[in-house]
Coordinates of C-alpha atoms and ligand atoms in Angstrom, one line a residue:
M1 CA -31.9 -4.9 -9.1
S2 CA -30.1 -3.8 -12.3
Q3 CA -27.0 -5.2 -13.9
P4 CA -23.9 -3.4 -15.3
S5 CA -24.0 -3.5 -19.0
S6 CA -20.5 -2.5 -19.6
Y7 CA -18.2 -5.8 -19.3
I8 CA -15.5 -5.9 -21.6
R9 CA -14.4 -9.3 -22.7
P10 CA -10.7 -10.2 -22.4
E11 CA -8.9 -10.6 -25.6
L12 CA -7.1 -13.9 -24.8
S13 CA -5.2 -13.9 -27.9
D14 CA -3.6 -10.7 -27.2
A15 CA 0.1 -10.5 -28.5
R16 CA 1.1 -9.2 -25.1
L17 CA 0.3 -12.3 -23.3
A18 CA 2.3 -14.3 -25.6
A19 CA 5.5 -15.2 -23.3
P20 CA 5.8 -15.1 -19.6
R21 CA 8.5 -13.1 -18.3
R22 CA 11.5 -15.0 -16.2
Y23 CA 12.3 -13.2 -13.2
K24 CA 15.4 -13.8 -10.7
M25 CA 16.1 -12.5 -7.5
M26 CA 18.2 -10.0 -6.5
I27 CA 20.9 -10.9 -3.7
G28 CA 24.0 -8.9 -3.2
G29 CA 24.0 -7.3 -6.6
K30 CA 23.7 -10.7 -8.4
S31 CA 20.8 -12.1 -10.3
V32 CA 19.9 -15.4 -8.8
D33 CA 17.6 -18.3 -8.8
A34 CA 16.5 -19.9 -5.4
Q35 CA 19.0 -22.6 -4.5
S36 CA 16.7 -25.4 -4.9
G37 CA 15.6 -24.5 -8.3
K38 CA 12.0 -24.0 -7.5
L39 CA 9.8 -21.4 -9.3
I40 CA 6.6 -19.8 -9.0
E41 CA 4.3 -19.2 -12.1
R42 CA 2.0 -16.4 -12.0
E43 CA -1.2 -16.9 -14.2
S44 CA -2.8 -13.6 -15.1
P45 CA -6.0 -12.8 -13.3
G46 CA -7.7 -11.0 -16.2
H47 CA -6.8 -13.8 -18.5
N48 CA -7.6 -17.2 -17.7
G49 CA -4.9 -19.8 -17.3
K50 CA -2.0 -17.5 -19.1
I51 CA 1.1 -17.7 -17.1
V52 CA 2.5 -14.2 -17.5
G53 CA 5.4 -14.1 -14.9
I54 CA 7.6 -16.9 -13.5
W55 CA 10.1 -16.3 -10.3
P56 CA 12.3 -18.3 -7.9
E57 CA 10.6 -19.6 -4.4
A58 CA 13.0 -18.7 -2.1
S59 CA 13.7 -20.9 1.0
A60 CA 14.5 -19.5 4.3
D61 CA 18.4 -20.3 3.3
D62 CA 18.1 -17.8 0.2
V63 CA 16.4 -15.3 2.7
K64 CA 19.3 -15.5 5.1
L65 CA 21.8 -15.3 2.1
A66 CA 20.0 -11.9 1.3
I67 CA 19.9 -10.9 4.8
G68 CA 23.5 -11.3 5.2
A69 CA 24.3 -9.0 1.7
A70 CA 22.2 -6.3 3.6
R71 CA 23.6 -6.9 6.7
E72 CA 27.4 -6.4 4.9
A73 CA 26.1 -3.8 3.0
F74 CA 25.3 -1.9 6.0
D75 CA 28.1 -2.9 8.3
N76 CA 30.8 -2.5 5.9
G77 CA 29.5 -0.9 2.6
P78 CA 29.9 2.6 1.1
W79 CA 26.1 3.6 1.4
P80 CA 25.2 4.5 5.2
R81 CA 28.5 6.6 5.4
M82 CA 27.7 8.5 1.9
S83 CA 26.7 12.2 2.0
G84 CA 22.9 12.7 1.3
A85 CA 23.8 14.2 -1.9
E86 CA 25.6 11.5 -3.3
R87 CA 22.6 9.1 -2.3
S88 CA 20.1 11.6 -3.9
A89 CA 21.8 11.9 -7.0
I90 CA 21.6 7.8 -7.5
M91 CA 18.0 7.7 -6.3
L92 CA 16.9 10.4 -8.9
K93 CA 18.8 8.0 -11.6
V94 CA 16.3 5.2 -10.3
A95 CA 13.5 8.0 -10.9
D96 CA 14.4 8.6 -14.2
R97 CA 15.0 4.9 -15.2
I98 CA 11.5 4.1 -14.0
V99 CA 10.2 6.9 -16.2
A100 CA 12.1 5.5 -19.2
R101 CA 10.8 1.9 -18.5
A102 CA 7.4 3.2 -17.2
D103 CA 5.5 1.0 -20.5
E104 CA 7.1 -2.2 -19.5
L105 CA 6.8 -1.9 -15.9
A106 CA 3.0 -1.0 -16.4
L107 CA 2.3 -4.0 -18.5
A108 CA 4.1 -6.4 -15.9
E109 CA 1.7 -4.8 -13.1
C110 CA -1.2 -5.1 -15.4
L111 CA -0.7 -8.7 -16.0
E112 CA 0.3 -9.8 -12.7
V113 CA -2.4 -8.0 -10.4
G114 CA -4.9 -7.8 -13.2
K115 CA -5.2 -4.0 -13.1
P116 CA -6.1 -1.7 -15.7
I117 CA -3.1 -1.0 -18.0
A118 CA -3.7 2.9 -18.0
Q119 CA -4.1 2.8 -14.1
A120 CA -0.8 0.8 -14.0
K121 CA 1.0 3.4 -16.2
G122 CA -0.6 6.2 -13.9
E123 CA 0.9 4.4 -10.9
I124 CA 4.2 3.9 -12.4
L125 CA 4.9 7.5 -13.2
Y126 CA 3.4 8.5 -9.5
C127 CA 6.3 6.1 -7.9
A128 CA 9.1 7.8 -10.3
D129 CA 7.6 11.0 -8.3
L130 CA 8.0 9.2 -4.6
W131 CA 11.2 8.5 -5.9
T132 CA 12.2 12.0 -6.6
Y133 CA 10.9 13.3 -3.6
A134 CA 12.9 11.3 -1.3
A135 CA 16.0 11.7 -3.0
G136 CA 15.2 15.5 -2.6
Q137 CA 14.4 14.8 0.9
A138 CA 18.0 12.5 1.6
R139 CA 20.1 15.6 1.4
A140 CA 17.9 17.5 3.6
L141 CA 17.7 15.4 6.5
E142 CA 19.3 16.7 9.6
G143 CA 19.1 16.2 13.4
Q144 CA 19.0 19.1 15.8
S145 CA 21.3 21.1 18.0
H146 CA 21.0 22.2 21.8
N147 CA 22.7 25.3 22.3
A148 CA 20.9 26.7 25.7
I149 CA 21.6 23.6 28.0
G150 CA 24.2 25.2 29.9
D151 CA 27.4 27.7 29.3
D152 CA 29.7 24.6 29.0
R153 CA 27.3 22.2 27.1
L154 CA 26.1 21.5 23.8
G155 CA 23.6 19.2 22.9
L156 CA 23.6 17.2 19.6
V157 CA 20.9 15.0 18.2
L158 CA 22.3 12.9 15.2
R159 CA 19.9 11.1 12.7
E160 CA 21.1 8.0 12.0
P161 CA 19.8 5.0 9.8
I162 CA 17.9 2.1 11.9
G163 CA 19.9 -0.6 10.1
V164 CA 18.9 -3.6 7.9
V165 CA 15.1 -3.2 7.0
G166 CA 12.8 -6.1 6.2
I167 CA 10.3 -4.9 3.6
I168 CA 7.1 -7.4 2.9
T169 CA 4.5 -6.2 0.6
P170 CA 1.0 -7.2 -0.3
W171 CA -0.2 -8.0 -3.7
N172 CA -2.6 -4.9 -4.8
F173 CA 0.0 -2.5 -5.4
P174 CA 3.6 -3.8 -5.7
F175 CA 4.8 -1.2 -7.3
I176 CA 3.6 1.8 -5.3
I177 CA 3.8 -0.2 -1.9
A178 CA 7.5 -0.6 -2.5
S179 CA 8.0 2.7 -3.7
E180 CA 6.4 4.3 -0.4
R181 CA 9.0 2.3 1.6
V182 CA 12.3 1.6 -0.5
P183 CA 13.3 5.1 -1.3
W184 CA 12.5 6.2 2.3
S185 CA 14.3 3.8 4.0
I186 CA 17.6 3.6 1.7
G187 CA 17.0 7.9 1.5
V188 CA 18.1 7.6 5.6
G189 CA 20.8 5.2 4.7
C190 CA 19.7 1.7 5.4
T191 CA 20.1 -1.2 3.4
V192 CA 16.9 -3.5 2.5
V193 CA 15.5 -6.8 1.8
L194 CA 12.2 -6.8 0.1
K195 CA 9.8 -9.7 -0.3
P196 CA 6.9 -8.7 -2.3
S197 CA 3.9 -11.0 -2.7
E198 CA 4.3 -14.5 -4.0
L199 CA 1.5 -13.5 -6.3
T200 CA 3.0 -10.2 -7.7
S201 CA 6.7 -9.9 -7.6
G202 CA 7.8 -9.2 -11.0
T203 CA 8.2 -5.3 -10.7
S204 CA 9.5 -5.1 -7.2
I205 CA 12.4 -7.4 -9.0
M206 CA 12.7 -4.8 -11.8
M207 CA 13.1 -2.0 -9.4
A208 CA 15.9 -3.7 -7.8
E209 CA 17.3 -4.0 -11.2
L210 CA 17.0 -0.2 -12.2
A211 CA 18.4 0.6 -8.9
L212 CA 21.5 -1.1 -9.4
E213 CA 22.1 0.1 -13.2
A214 CA 21.7 3.8 -11.6
G215 CA 24.7 2.9 -9.2
L216 CA 23.2 2.0 -6.0
P217 CA 26.2 -0.2 -4.4
E218 CA 25.8 -3.9 -4.2
G219 CA 23.7 -5.4 -1.4
V220 CA 21.8 -2.1 -0.3
F221 CA 18.4 -3.1 -2.1
N222 CA 18.2 -7.1 -2.3
V223 CA 14.7 -8.9 -3.3
V224 CA 13.6 -12.4 -2.3
T225 CA 10.4 -13.9 -3.7
G226 CA 8.5 -16.5 -2.4
Y227 CA 5.7 -17.2 0.3
G228 CA 5.2 -15.7 3.2
D229 CA 6.4 -18.6 5.4
P230 CA 9.2 -19.1 5.0
A231 CA 10.6 -16.4 3.1
G232 CA 8.6 -13.5 5.0
Q233 CA 8.8 -15.3 8.2
T234 CA 12.8 -15.7 8.2
L235 CA 12.9 -12.0 7.5
A236 CA 11.0 -11.1 10.5
E237 CA 13.0 -14.1 12.8
D238 CA 16.5 -13.3 11.7
P239 CA 18.0 -11.2 14.3
R240 CA 20.3 -9.5 11.7
T241 CA 17.1 -7.5 10.6
D242 CA 17.0 -4.2 12.6
M243 CA 13.3 -3.8 11.5
I244 CA 10.2 -5.0 9.6
A245 CA 8.4 -2.6 7.6
F246 CA 5.1 -4.6 6.7
T247 CA 2.0 -4.0 4.4
G248 CA -0.8 -6.5 4.5
S249 CA -3.5 -7.8 6.5
V250 CA -4.2 -7.4 10.0
R251 CA -3.9 -11.2 10.8
V252 CA -0.2 -11.4 9.5
G253 CA 0.8 -8.1 10.8
S254 CA 0.0 -8.7 14.4
H255 CA 1.9 -12.1 14.0
L256 CA 4.9 -10.4 13.0
A257 CA 4.4 -7.6 15.6
E258 CA 4.5 -10.6 18.0
I259 CA 7.9 -11.6 16.5
A260 CA 9.4 -8.6 16.5
A261 CA 8.3 -7.6 20.4
R262 CA 10.4 -10.9 21.3
Q263 CA 13.0 -9.5 19.8
V264 CA 12.6 -6.0 20.8
K265 CA 13.0 -5.3 17.0
R266 CA 11.0 -2.3 15.4
V267 CA 8.2 -2.7 13.2
G268 CA 6.0 -0.5 10.9
L269 CA 2.7 -1.7 9.8
E270 CA 0.2 -0.6 7.5
L271 CA -3.1 -2.9 7.4
G272 CA -6.6 -3.2 6.2
G273 CA -9.2 -0.7 6.2
K274 CA -13.1 -0.3 6.0
G275 CA -13.1 3.6 5.1
P276 CA -16.0 5.6 5.4
Q277 CA -17.4 8.0 2.7
I278 CA -19.5 10.7 4.6
V279 CA -21.7 12.8 2.3
F280 CA -23.6 15.6 3.6
A281 CA -26.8 17.3 2.2
D282 CA -25.1 19.9 0.6
A283 CA -22.6 18.2 -1.0
D284 CA -21.8 18.5 -4.9
L285 CA -23.9 15.6 -5.8
D286 CA -22.0 14.9 -8.9
A287 CA -18.9 14.9 -7.8
A288 CA -19.6 13.2 -4.5
A289 CA -21.1 10.2 -6.8
D290 CA -18.2 10.1 -9.0
G291 CA -15.8 10.1 -5.9
I292 CA -17.9 7.3 -4.2
A293 CA -17.5 5.0 -7.4
Y294 CA -14.0 5.6 -8.0
G295 CA -13.6 5.2 -4.2
V296 CA -15.1 1.9 -4.0
Y297 CA -14.4 0.4 -7.4
H298 CA -10.8 1.6 -7.9
N299 CA -8.7 -1.3 -8.2
A300 CA -11.8 -3.6 -8.3
G301 CA -11.9 -2.5 -4.7
Q302 CA -8.7 -4.3 -3.7
C303 CA -7.3 -1.1 -1.7
C304 CA -6.6 -0.8 1.7
I305 CA -7.7 3.0 1.3
S306 CA -11.2 1.7 -0.2
G307 CA -14.2 3.9 0.7
S308 CA -16.3 1.0 0.9
R309 CA -18.7 2.5 3.5
L310 CA -20.9 5.2 2.2
L311 CA -22.4 7.0 5.1
V312 CA -25.1 9.7 3.5
H313 CA -27.5 12.1 4.9
E314 CA -31.2 10.8 4.4
D315 CA -32.3 13.5 2.7
I316 CA -29.9 12.9 -0.1
R317 CA -29.8 9.1 0.1
D318 CA -32.0 8.4 -2.9
D319 CA -30.7 11.0 -5.2
L320 CA -27.0 10.4 -4.6
L321 CA -27.5 6.6 -5.0
A322 CA -29.3 7.3 -8.4
R323 CA -26.2 9.1 -9.7
V324 CA -23.7 6.3 -8.2
L325 CA -25.8 3.5 -9.7
D326 CA -25.8 5.2 -13.0
I327 CA -21.9 5.4 -13.0
S328 CA -21.8 1.7 -11.8
R329 CA -24.0 0.7 -14.8
R330 CA -21.6 2.6 -17.4
V331 CA -18.1 2.1 -15.9
P332 CA -16.3 -0.1 -18.2
F333 CA -14.8 -3.3 -16.2
G334 CA -12.9 -6.5 -17.3
D335 CA -10.2 -6.9 -19.8
P336 CA -7.0 -5.2 -18.0
L337 CA -5.1 -4.7 -21.3
N338 CA -8.0 -2.6 -22.7
E339 CA -7.1 0.9 -22.6
R340 CA -10.7 1.9 -21.8
T341 CA -11.1 -0.3 -18.7
K342 CA -11.7 1.3 -15.4
I343 CA -12.1 -2.0 -13.4
G344 CA -9.7 -5.1 -13.9
A345 CA -9.8 -8.6 -12.1
M346 CA -9.7 -9.9 -8.6
I347 CA -6.4 -11.3 -7.7
S348 CA -7.4 -14.9 -7.4
R349 CA -10.6 -17.5 -7.9
Q350 CA -10.2 -17.9 -4.1
H351 CA -10.7 -14.1 -3.3
L352 CA -13.4 -13.8 -5.8
Q353 CA -15.1 -16.3 -3.8
K354 CA -14.6 -14.5 -0.8
V355 CA -16.1 -11.5 -2.3
E356 CA -19.1 -13.5 -3.5
G357 CA -19.7 -14.9 -0.1
Y358 CA -19.4 -11.2 1.6
V359 CA -22.7 -10.6 -1.1
E360 CA -24.4 -13.8 0.3
A361 CA -23.6 -12.8 3.8
G362 CA -25.2 -9.1 3.1
Q363 CA -28.1 -10.3 1.6
S364 CA -28.8 -12.9 4.2
E365 CA -28.4 -10.1 7.3
G366 CA -31.1 -8.3 5.3
A367 CA -29.1 -5.7 2.9
E368 CA -30.7 -5.0 -0.7
V369 CA -28.5 -5.3 -3.8
L370 CA -29.1 -2.1 -5.8
I371 CA -26.8 -3.3 -8.7
G372 CA -24.1 -5.9 -9.5
G373 CA -23.5 -8.7 -6.9
A374 CA -22.4 -11.5 -9.4
S375 CA -19.3 -12.2 -11.1
E376 CA -17.9 -12.3 -14.7
S377 CA -15.4 -15.2 -14.6
A378 CA -15.9 -16.9 -17.9
D379 CA -12.5 -15.4 -19.2
G380 CA -11.0 -13.9 -15.8
L381 CA -11.8 -13.1 -12.5
F382 CA -14.0 -10.3 -12.8
F383 CA -16.7 -9.0 -10.2
Q384 CA -19.6 -6.5 -11.2
P385 CA -19.5 -3.2 -9.6
T386 CA -21.9 -3.7 -6.8
V387 CA -24.0 -1.6 -4.5
F388 CA -25.7 -2.4 -1.4
T389 CA -28.6 -0.2 0.6
G390 CA -30.3 -1.1 3.9
V391 CA -27.0 -1.7 5.6
R392 CA -26.9 -1.8 9.2
P393 CA -23.6 -0.9 11.1
Q394 CA -23.4 -4.4 12.9
M395 CA -24.0 -6.3 9.6
R396 CA -20.5 -8.0 8.4
I397 CA -20.7 -6.3 5.3
A398 CA -20.5 -3.0 7.2
R399 CA -17.7 -4.2 9.6
E400 CA -15.1 -6.4 7.7
E401 CA -12.8 -5.4 4.9
I402 CA -14.4 -6.9 1.7
F403 CA -11.5 -6.2 -0.5
G404 CA -13.9 -6.0 -3.8
P405 CA -15.9 -3.4 -5.7
V406 CA -18.8 -3.7 -3.1
L407 CA -20.1 -0.5 -1.6
S408 CA -22.2 -0.8 1.7
T409 CA -24.5 2.3 2.1
I410 CA -25.8 3.9 5.8
G411 CA -27.8 6.7 6.3
F412 CA -27.6 9.1 8.8
R413 CA -29.6 12.6 10.0
T414 CA -26.9 14.5 12.1
A415 CA -23.1 15.3 11.8
D416 CA -22.7 13.3 15.4
E417 CA -24.3 10.4 14.2
A418 CA -22.0 10.4 10.8
V419 CA -18.9 10.7 13.0
A420 CA -20.5 7.8 15.4
L421 CA -20.8 5.6 12.3
A422 CA -17.3 6.5 10.9
N423 CA -15.6 5.7 14.2
D424 CA -17.7 2.6 14.9
S425 CA -15.0 0.4 13.0
D426 CA -11.9 -1.8 14.3
Y427 CA -10.3 0.2 11.6
G428 CA -9.0 4.0 10.8
L429 CA -6.9 3.9 7.7
S430 CA -9.0 6.5 5.5
A431 CA -11.8 8.7 5.5
S432 CA -13.3 10.9 3.0
V433 CA -16.3 13.5 3.9
W434 CA -18.0 15.2 1.0
S435 CA -19.6 19.2 1.7
T436 CA -19.7 22.3 0.1
N437 CA -19.4 23.9 3.7
L438 CA -15.7 24.0 4.4
E439 CA -16.1 24.4 8.2
N440 CA -18.7 21.6 8.6
A441 CA -16.2 19.6 6.4
M442 CA -13.1 20.1 8.6
Q443 CA -15.2 20.2 11.9
T444 CA -16.3 16.7 11.2
I445 CA -13.0 15.3 9.3
R446 CA -11.1 16.6 12.9
R447 CA -13.1 14.1 14.6
V448 CA -12.6 10.9 12.4
R449 CA -10.1 8.7 13.8
A450 CA -8.1 8.0 10.5
G451 CA -4.7 8.5 9.4
R452 CA -5.4 9.2 5.4
C453 CA -8.6 12.0 5.0
W454 CA -9.8 13.6 2.2
I455 CA -12.5 16.4 2.0
N456 CA -14.4 16.3 -1.4
S457 CA -11.8 13.7 -2.5
V458 CA -11.0 10.3 -2.2
I459 CA -8.1 8.1 -2.9
D460 CA -5.6 11.0 -3.3
G461 CA -1.8 10.9 -2.5
T462 CA 1.3 12.8 -2.7
A463 CA 4.7 12.0 -1.5
E464 CA 4.5 15.4 0.7
L465 CA 1.9 13.9 3.0
P466 CA 2.1 10.8 5.7
I467 CA 0.0 7.8 5.4
G468 CA -0.7 5.3 7.9
G469 CA -3.3 3.8 10.4
Y470 CA -5.2 4.5 13.7
K471 CA -6.5 1.6 15.7
K472 CA -6.0 -1.9 13.8
S473 CA -5.0 -0.2 10.5
G474 CA -1.4 -0.3 11.7
V475 CA 1.5 1.7 13.4
G476 CA 3.9 4.3 12.0
R477 CA 3.9 6.7 9.1
E478 CA 5.3 6.4 5.6
L479 CA 5.8 9.2 3.2
G480 CA 6.4 13.0 3.7
R481 CA 9.0 14.1 6.3
Y482 CA 7.3 11.7 8.9
G483 CA 8.3 8.6 6.8
F484 CA 12.0 9.2 7.2
D485 CA 11.5 9.3 11.0
E486 CA 10.4 5.6 10.5
Y487 CA 13.6 4.3 9.5
S488 CA 15.7 6.5 11.7
Q489 CA 17.3 6.4 15.2
F490 CA 18.1 9.5 16.9
K491 CA 21.4 9.6 19.1
G492 CA 22.0 12.4 21.7
I493 CA 25.2 13.7 22.4
H494 CA 26.2 15.5 25.3
V495 CA 29.1 17.6 24.6
T496 CA 30.9 19.3 27.6
F497 CA 33.4 22.0 27.1
G498 CA 36.4 22.6 29.7
K499 CA 36.9 20.6 32.7
P500 CA 33.9 18.2 33.5
P501 CA 31.9 18.8 36.8
A502 CA 33.1 17.1 39.8
W503 CA 30.8 14.2 40.3
F504 CA 32.4 12.5 43.3
G505 CA 34.4 15.3 44.5
G506 CA 37.6 14.8 42.5
Ligands
NAD601 P1 -1.2 -10.8 3.5 O1 -1.1 -10.3 4.7 O2 -1.8 -11.8 3.2 O3 0.5 -10.7 2.8 C1 0.9 -9.7 2.8 C2 2.4 -10.1 2.7 O4 2.8 -10.8 3.6 C3 2.6 -11.2 1.4 O5 3.8 -10.9 0.8 C4 2.5 -12.5 2.2 O6 3.7 -13.2 1.4 C5 3.2 -12.0 3.3 N1 3.4 -13.0 4.5 C6 2.2 -13.8 4.7 N2 2.6 -14.6 6.0 C7 3.5 -14.2 6.2 C8 4.3 -14.5 7.4 N3 3.9 -15.6 8.3 N4 5.6 -14.0 7.8 C9 6.2 -13.1 7.1 N5 5.1 -12.7 5.8 C10 4.1 -13.3 5.4 O7 -2.1 -9.6 2.8 P2 -2.4 -9.6 1.3 O8 -3.5 -10.9 0.8 O9 -1.2 -9.7 0.1 O10 -2.9 -8.2 1.0 C11 -4.4 -7.7 1.4 C12 -4.3 -7.1 2.7 O11 -3.2 -6.1 2.7 C13 -5.7 -6.2 3.1 O12 -6.1 -6.5 4.4 C14 -5.3 -4.9 2.8 O13 -6.1 -3.9 3.5 C15 -3.7 -4.9 3.0 N6 -2.9 -3.5 2.6 C16 -2.6 -2.4 3.5 C17 -2.1 -1.5 2.9 C18 -1.7 -0.3 3.6 O14 -1.2 0.6 3.0 N7 -2.5 -0.3 4.9 C19 -2.0 -1.7 1.4 C20 -2.2 -2.6 0.7 C21 -2.9 -3.6 1.3

């Protein structure tokens, strides 16, 4: 076993860590604290013990106030009744403000999540593009008309906003996940209460502040900060929310689906993944090795669409692994504030220990660690880039979401075997195929049951294409044109011309 040689020790005296940023929630267009005055302090996971953000700890009553504000804005406010063009103009201004404040947003996201500063900046600019796309579509949303249902009849299908949407997000990509949902829901005319993760709430609050500055009417976009229970739980249970859009773990997602089922409330779920990366013998091995390393190490592996299962043709297994190991040895990991860093911190000590537990489980079940396998946690919560080989499909490291920079390698001989291995999972969020034979790649990816797929790429994304899960990875789709349907309901109107038919002889 070898060791990565590219750890960058964090500078704990960095001036950007000097003072924590103090946030307030956004309820009905006002910046407010929790009624109890309670606060949550966030320590940077990349810089031991440094508090970088402070936000309110909402009670159920605070959340109910926010739902009331969103309800009022939906039922009586201007937003759902505005033209698409008016909504679009405001959303474009939000995008402009995101670009103008990108450095500030990126720093907050970097410090709260522990992700590399350069990555955080790229993510913020990507989010500006998500807002821009959604703004464009917001004035192009349409229903249908049916002109061939009889000479005296016309059918109309109206697209209407579903109402008040409770959006609950996880800690790993706070700004992206909120930007994949808020503009799509408000673009249709909904109003929103967003509850970000208690660990990384700052940039979601900043997003609501920017939206208010851009002219979004009060009460359309509310943010409450606090713990899953009571804050998220109240959002789901309150009958005044018409929909819950949840991104996070299968455990919490299925719990929220039960609450929604009891109330017959719509629910969108984007949950976990165990993404396969299928590499055929004819793949460009340098490109594949780079993609495999990026796919599993991006965001320190804390990525729902991580390519954490490497399924490799036996003929190239050794060659490919040698290249992946070479990258793993060299890739800079550590200090999130260093511009060179590619892999930042794990979100919490508890999560770091969970990843360590998986590495132990893999070894005790007989898999071999080729590189890494340990943490570097003297000054932050870092885990080494780690590659396992000799993994069998029934092992825990092949089946469960590790959510760390840990790759599990399994060999295959035929395309049928590769597809069977790829589909041998409770999850179906993402998948990659690496092959220079496009026909082979297409035929393979068609048979893989996953919602977000790549050929000769990984973790790619664009506003135009839908994302979402098969199987336990979720229900519903975000982004693209499909994303607007999630937050719409459709009303059929039958118009009759002339005298109506005589139903009972009258
Ligand atoms: P989590 O499920 O623990 O928490 C997600 C959110 O739910 C947080 O805001 C949390 O406060 C809230 N929550 C917790 N208990 C709740 C309750 N009883 N009622 C309402 N809300 C509650 O997930 P996490 O640890 O923040 O994130 C990691 C998980 O998220 C992983 O499984 C990952 O795969 C998944 N994830 C999925 C996607 C996707 O797009 N599919 C994206 C990112 C993360």
